[in-house]
Structure formats: structure tokens, C-alpha cells
Amino acid sequence: MSDSETSAGGLNVKRLLPIAVLVAGLVAFFAFDLDEFVTLDALKTHRTVLQGWVESQGPVAWLVYAAIYMAAVAFSIPGGSILTIAGGFMFGPYVATAVVVIGATLGATVLFLAARYAFADYLRGKAGGAMCRMEAGFNENPVSYMLILRLVPLFPFWLVNLVPAFLGVKIRVYVLSTLFGIVPGTFVYALVGDGAGAVLDAGGDLDLGIIFEPRILAPIAGLALLACIPIVYKRFRSRRGAQS
């Protein structure tokens, strides 16, 4: 066995390299105090600079912002909501939503593939009956489960990026459900960012509490309930089949 194939504790060291790079990026983010730039206060402080940069760069600014967002998601850097608000402030709600969705989907896919490459075979070999049943259940309705996880922010975004990699979700299902599932929440945050300039010009502060108002959450919850319908119907049909 070559050095590159040496395993430690059952894990292939070579396969851990992509994850090690992502972890190193996350550590570097905090080591260089870059988290200071992912705050609402930083947006207030640098908003004039950001506006000037967008005006001077045009569509190039979209590409740079998408690349930054992609890296932030791939490295599991906290503050995605702040980045989305910044995007809405810089580009408006529609362009920001499109750019964020593309960047976030690409970043989530990088993390998904890295986690699957590093850990999926190891975990499958160690998995007991409970994990196997979880994997089987998840993959009966993978699109519905993925959409629910994306639409309802019950769990951190980085966790939802990782878990499907361990449950055998197909890459196509993962990418498409991520692409469409994050649109509603992204648009809401982009709308907040779009109105940020007027609020700050009036001397006010940005209030993220608006995200949790019923008029905002109700439509997203409704979409999540629609995603549940195939799961409920399939279980209802299987029970009727068992009783007949």
C-alpha cells in the first residue's frame, strides 16, 4: 500500500485531502479575522464603497460575488444571510437571488462531493441497521426530503449540505433540489438587502426580525407542506396495500 493510500482508523488519507483543504480554508477565515467583514455593521460601514465597486465593474461584480458566495458555502463559513443581504443591497433582489442561488448551489455541491469522496464508503462500511434504514427511507422520496430541508431552515445550511452525501443521494437530485429549494429564502433576504440602503439613509438599523414575520414565513411553510405530499401519499398507499 502506497503512502497516498495509507489508511488511518479505516479512513483513506488520500480521500481526506479535499475535506482537509475545506477545513483549512475555514480555519484561515477566522485566523485572518475575515469574519469581521460578514456583519451588518460592516455592510453599513462599507456600503458606499460597495456601491461604487458595483457601478464601476458591472456584470464582472456578479461573477466575483458569485465566486465569493461559492467559496463561503464550500468552506462552511457562517454568515450566508449577511452575504445575501449584501447581494440584495448591491444588485437588487432579482439579480442577487439569481447570483446567490448559483453560487450557493455550486459551493454546496463542492462540499457534497468532497464529503462523499472522503467519508461515504467508510460510513457505509461502519453503518448499522439504523443508518441503512434511514438511507433507504430517505431515498424513497429524495426530492421531497431535500426540498423540505432546503425550504425549512430547521438545520444549518452546512449540515444539510453534508448529510445527503452520507445517505446516497444522487448528485442530480441534490443539485436540482438545492437550486430550487433555496430560491424562496434567498429572495426574502435579498429583498431585505434591497431595502437596506433606504433604511440606512434614513438613519435606521437593519432588522432581521422581518424574516420571521408570518407574512414571510407562511408562503415558505406552504411550499414545504407541498413537498411533503408525495411522502404522505406514498405511505398512505403502502398502508392500504398492506391492509388489503
GROMACS .gro file of C-alpha atoms in nm:
model
  244
    1MET     CA    1   0.000   0.000   0.000
    2SER     CA    2   0.149   0.336  -0.106
    3ASP     CA    3   0.175   0.635   0.124
    4SER     CA    4  -0.104   0.810  -0.063
    5GLU     CA    5  -0.332   0.513   0.001
    6THR     CA    6  -0.241   0.471   0.369
    7SER     CA    7  -0.550   0.445   0.585
    8ALA     CA    8  -0.581   0.569   0.940
    9GLY     CA    9  -0.861   0.431   1.153
   10GLY     CA   10  -1.019   0.286   0.842
   11LEU     CA   11  -1.021   0.620   0.657
   12ASN     CA   12  -0.828   0.664   0.336
   13VAL     CA   13  -0.584   0.951   0.387
   14LYS     CA   14  -0.579   1.043   0.019
   15ARG     CA   15  -0.957   1.076   0.016
   16LEU     CA   16  -0.945   1.312   0.314
   17LEU     CA   17  -0.742   1.572   0.122
   18PRO     CA   18  -1.040   1.770  -0.022
   19ILE     CA   19  -1.203   1.791   0.320
   20ALA     CA   20  -0.871   1.896   0.474
   21VAL     CA   21  -0.848   2.182   0.222
   22LEU     CA   22  -1.201   2.298   0.307
   23VAL     CA   23  -1.134   2.281   0.680
   24ALA     CA   24  -0.808   2.473   0.632
   25GLY     CA   25  -1.000   2.742   0.446
   26LEU     CA   26  -1.248   2.775   0.731
   27VAL     CA   27  -0.967   2.798   0.988
   28ALA     CA   28  -0.788   3.062   0.778
   29PHE     CA   29  -1.109   3.264   0.754
   30PHE     CA   30  -1.119   3.308   1.130
   31ALA     CA   31  -0.741   3.324   1.173
   32PHE     CA   32  -0.726   3.632   0.950
   33ASP     CA   33  -1.034   3.787   1.120
   34LEU     CA   34  -1.228   3.790   0.794
   35ASP     CA   35  -1.546   3.727   0.991
   36GLU     CA   36  -1.539   4.099   1.078
   37PHE     CA   37  -1.647   4.171   0.720
   38VAL     CA   38  -1.951   3.942   0.732
   39THR     CA   39  -2.167   4.153   0.962
   40LEU     CA   40  -2.443   4.409   0.926
   41ASP     CA   41  -2.212   4.671   1.079
   42ALA     CA   42  -1.956   4.604   0.805
   43LEU     CA   43  -2.228   4.647   0.542
   44LYS     CA   44  -2.323   4.982   0.696
   45THR     CA   45  -1.961   5.094   0.710
   46HIS     CA   46  -1.860   4.992   0.357
   47ARG     CA   47  -2.186   5.040   0.169
   48THR     CA   48  -2.062   5.341  -0.028
   49VAL     CA   49  -1.750   5.150  -0.137
   50LEU     CA   50  -1.962   4.851  -0.238
   51GLN     CA   51  -2.198   5.065  -0.443
   52GLY     CA   52  -1.908   5.231  -0.623
   53TRP     CA   53  -1.747   4.894  -0.694
   54VAL     CA   54  -2.067   4.754  -0.846
   55GLU     CA   55  -2.116   5.064  -1.063
   56SER     CA   56  -1.759   5.050  -1.191
   57GLN     CA   57  -1.741   4.675  -1.253
   58GLY     CA   58  -2.088   4.598  -1.390
   59PRO     CA   59  -2.154   4.228  -1.460
   60VAL     CA   60  -1.800   4.142  -1.351
   61ALA     CA   61  -1.916   4.222  -0.998
   62TRP     CA   62  -2.181   3.949  -1.031
   63LEU     CA   63  -1.915   3.692  -1.114
   64VAL     CA   64  -1.687   3.799  -0.831
   65TYR     CA   65  -1.974   3.796  -0.583
   66ALA     CA   66  -2.089   3.451  -0.703
   67ALA     CA   67  -1.734   3.319  -0.660
   68ILE     CA   68  -1.715   3.463  -0.307
   69TYR     CA   69  -2.051   3.309  -0.220
   70MET     CA   70  -1.947   2.975  -0.365
   71ALA     CA   71  -1.630   2.975  -0.155
   72ALA     CA   72  -1.822   3.077   0.158
   73VAL     CA   73  -2.060   2.784   0.121
   74ALA     CA   74  -1.790   2.533   0.027
   75PHE     CA   75  -1.581   2.633   0.329
   76SER     CA   76  -1.895   2.634   0.551
   77ILE     CA   77  -1.829   2.994   0.652
   78PRO     CA   78  -2.109   3.135   0.871
   79GLY     CA   79  -2.293   3.447   0.764
   80GLY     CA   80  -2.471   3.337   0.447
   81SER     CA   81  -2.773   3.551   0.535
   82ILE     CA   82  -2.550   3.860   0.567
   83LEU     CA   83  -2.388   3.787   0.232
   84THR     CA   84  -2.730   3.750   0.072
   85ILE     CA   85  -2.848   4.079   0.223
   86ALA     CA   86  -2.533   4.242   0.087
   87GLY     CA   87  -2.613   4.098  -0.254
   88GLY     CA   88  -2.963   4.243  -0.244
   89PHE     CA   89  -2.817   4.578  -0.145
   90MET     CA   90  -2.562   4.576  -0.427
   91PHE     CA   91  -2.759   4.419  -0.714
   92GLY     CA   92  -3.127   4.437  -0.628
   93PRO     CA   93  -3.347   4.141  -0.529
   94TYR     CA   94  -3.375   3.966  -0.866
   95VAL     CA   95  -3.014   3.969  -0.980
   96ALA     CA   96  -2.897   3.896  -0.624
   97THR     CA   97  -3.130   3.596  -0.595
   98ALA     CA   98  -3.006   3.451  -0.923
   99VAL     CA   99  -2.639   3.505  -0.839
  100VAL     CA  100  -2.671   3.376  -0.482
  101VAL     CA  101  -2.861   3.065  -0.589
  102ILE     CA  102  -2.596   2.980  -0.848
  103GLY     CA  103  -2.304   3.049  -0.614
  104ALA     CA  104  -2.462   2.867  -0.320
  105THR     CA  105  -2.555   2.564  -0.531
  106LEU     CA  106  -2.202   2.536  -0.671
  107GLY     CA  107  -2.048   2.572  -0.325
  108ALA     CA  108  -2.287   2.320  -0.171
  109THR     CA  109  -2.208   2.075  -0.450
  110VAL     CA  110  -1.833   2.109  -0.387
  111LEU     CA  111  -1.885   2.029  -0.018
  112PHE     CA  112  -2.123   1.744  -0.100
  113LEU     CA  113  -1.875   1.580  -0.339
  114ALA     CA  114  -1.581   1.630  -0.102
  115ALA     CA  115  -1.772   1.472   0.187
  116ARG     CA  116  -1.892   1.182  -0.025
  117TYR     CA  117  -1.543   1.120  -0.162
  118ALA     CA  118  -1.388   1.129   0.184
  119PHE     CA  119  -1.639   0.957   0.408
  120ALA     CA  120  -1.925   0.783   0.226
  121ASP     CA  121  -1.756   0.444   0.178
  122TYR     CA  122  -1.617   0.447   0.532
  123LEU     CA  123  -1.952   0.531   0.689
  124ARG     CA  124  -2.133   0.278   0.475
  125GLY     CA  125  -1.892   0.013   0.594
  126LYS     CA  126  -1.946   0.114   0.957
  127ALA     CA  127  -2.320   0.173   0.925
  128GLY     CA  128  -2.555  -0.027   1.137
  129GLY     CA  129  -2.914  -0.117   1.067
  130ALA     CA  130  -3.046   0.222   1.178
  131MET     CA  131  -2.838   0.416   0.926
  132CYS     CA  132  -2.923   0.172   0.648
  133ARG     CA  133  -3.294   0.215   0.722
  134MET     CA  134  -3.250   0.593   0.729
  135GLU     CA  135  -3.076   0.582   0.392
  136ALA     CA  136  -3.346   0.359   0.243
  137GLY     CA  137  -3.624   0.580   0.377
  138PHE     CA  138  -3.460   0.900   0.258
  139ASN     CA  139  -3.409   0.764  -0.090
  140GLU     CA  140  -3.771   0.657  -0.129
  141ASN     CA  141  -3.857   1.026  -0.171
  142PRO     CA  142  -3.522   1.207  -0.203
  143VAL     CA  143  -3.656   1.510  -0.389
  144SER     CA  144  -3.929   1.574  -0.131
  145TYR     CA  145  -3.693   1.532   0.164
  146MET     CA  146  -3.429   1.753   0.007
  147LEU     CA  147  -3.680   2.027  -0.075
  148ILE     CA  148  -3.815   2.020   0.280
  149LEU     CA  149  -3.465   2.051   0.422
  150ARG     CA  150  -3.387   2.339   0.187
  151LEU     CA  151  -3.715   2.524   0.233
  152VAL     CA  152  -3.745   2.496   0.611
  153PRO     CA  153  -3.438   2.632   0.793
  154LEU     CA  154  -3.451   2.377   1.076
  155PHE     CA  155  -3.086   2.282   1.039
  156PRO     CA  156  -2.771   2.478   0.947
  157PHE     CA  157  -2.709   2.506   0.574
  158TRP     CA  158  -2.371   2.333   0.601
  159LEU     CA  159  -2.528   2.034   0.776
  160VAL     CA  160  -2.791   1.995   0.504
  161ASN     CA  161  -2.504   2.005   0.254
  162LEU     CA  162  -2.326   1.716   0.426
  163VAL     CA  163  -2.593   1.469   0.537
  164PRO     CA  164  -2.723   1.379   0.186
  165ALA     CA  165  -2.366   1.285   0.090
  166PHE     CA  166  -2.377   1.011   0.355
  167LEU     CA  167  -2.726   0.889   0.261
  168GLY     CA  168  -2.656   0.803  -0.101
  169VAL     CA  169  -2.849   1.092  -0.258
  170LYS     CA  170  -2.779   1.117  -0.629
  171ILE     CA  171  -2.585   1.423  -0.739
  172ARG     CA  172  -2.858   1.527  -0.987
  173VAL     CA  173  -3.126   1.519  -0.716
  174TYR     CA  174  -2.901   1.707  -0.477
  175VAL     CA  175  -2.814   1.984  -0.724
  176LEU     CA  176  -3.167   2.041  -0.854
  177SER     CA  177  -3.333   2.035  -0.512
  178THR     CA  178  -3.071   2.277  -0.381
  179LEU     CA  179  -3.107   2.503  -0.683
  180PHE     CA  180  -3.484   2.536  -0.649
  181GLY     CA  181  -3.522   2.481  -0.276
  182ILE     CA  182  -3.316   2.782  -0.169
  183VAL     CA  183  -3.486   3.031  -0.402
  184PRO     CA  184  -3.768   3.145  -0.165
  185GLY     CA  185  -3.546   3.207   0.137
  186THR     CA  186  -3.280   3.372  -0.076
  187PHE     CA  187  -3.531   3.608  -0.233
  188VAL     CA  188  -3.659   3.715   0.110
  189TYR     CA  189  -3.309   3.804   0.232
  190ALA     CA  190  -3.232   3.977  -0.099
  191LEU     CA  191  -3.545   4.188  -0.056
  192VAL     CA  192  -3.423   4.291   0.289
  193GLY     CA  193  -3.092   4.390   0.135
  194ASP     CA  194  -3.263   4.582  -0.143
  195GLY     CA  195  -3.437   4.799   0.114
  196ALA     CA  196  -3.125   4.836   0.328
  197GLY     CA  197  -2.999   5.146   0.151
  198ALA     CA  198  -3.316   5.346   0.220
  199VAL     CA  199  -3.324   5.231   0.582
  200LEU     CA  200  -2.963   5.326   0.643
  201ASP     CA  201  -3.001   5.661   0.464
  202ALA     CA  202  -3.290   5.739   0.700
  203GLY     CA  203  -3.065   5.667   0.996
  204GLY     CA  204  -3.231   5.337   1.084
  205ASP     CA  205  -3.084   4.995   1.158
  206LEU     CA  206  -3.139   4.674   0.967
  207ASP     CA  207  -3.379   4.441   1.145
  208LEU     CA  208  -3.363   4.073   1.051
  209GLY     CA  209  -3.676   4.012   1.258
  210ILE     CA  210  -3.880   4.072   0.943
  211ILE     CA  211  -3.771   3.730   0.819
  212PHE     CA  212  -3.978   3.564   1.092
  213GLU     CA  213  -4.298   3.756   1.032
  214PRO     CA  214  -4.598   3.534   0.938
  215ARG     CA  215  -4.641   3.705   0.601
  216ILE     CA  216  -4.288   3.598   0.512
  217LEU     CA  217  -4.277   3.253   0.667
  218ALA     CA  218  -4.626   3.141   0.564
  219PRO     CA  219  -4.556   3.106   0.188
  220ILE     CA  220  -4.229   2.921   0.256
  221ALA     CA  221  -4.404   2.688   0.502
  222GLY     CA  222  -4.671   2.628   0.238
  223LEU     CA  223  -4.408   2.520  -0.014
  224ALA     CA  224  -4.259   2.285   0.244
  225LEU     CA  225  -4.602   2.129   0.303
  226LEU     CA  226  -4.643   2.077  -0.071
  227ALA     CA  227  -4.309   1.895  -0.074
  228CYS     CA  228  -4.447   1.663   0.197
  229ILE     CA  229  -4.741   1.548  -0.016
  230PRO     CA  230  -4.556   1.274  -0.212
  231ILE     CA  231  -4.419   1.130   0.113
  232VAL     CA  232  -4.760   1.124   0.283
  233TYR     CA  233  -4.932   0.983  -0.024
  234LYS     CA  234  -4.676   0.706  -0.069
  235ARG     CA  235  -4.704   0.600   0.295
  236PHE     CA  236  -5.084   0.610   0.280
  237ARG     CA  237  -5.084   0.393  -0.032
  238SER     CA  238  -4.838   0.144   0.120
  239ARG     CA  239  -5.056   0.110   0.431
  240ARG     CA  240  -5.367   0.049   0.225
  241GLY     CA  241  -5.180  -0.209   0.025
  242ALA     CA  242  -5.070  -0.385   0.344
  243GLN     CA  243  -5.426  -0.392   0.480
  244SER     CA  244  -5.583  -0.528   0.161
   0.00000   0.00000   0.00000
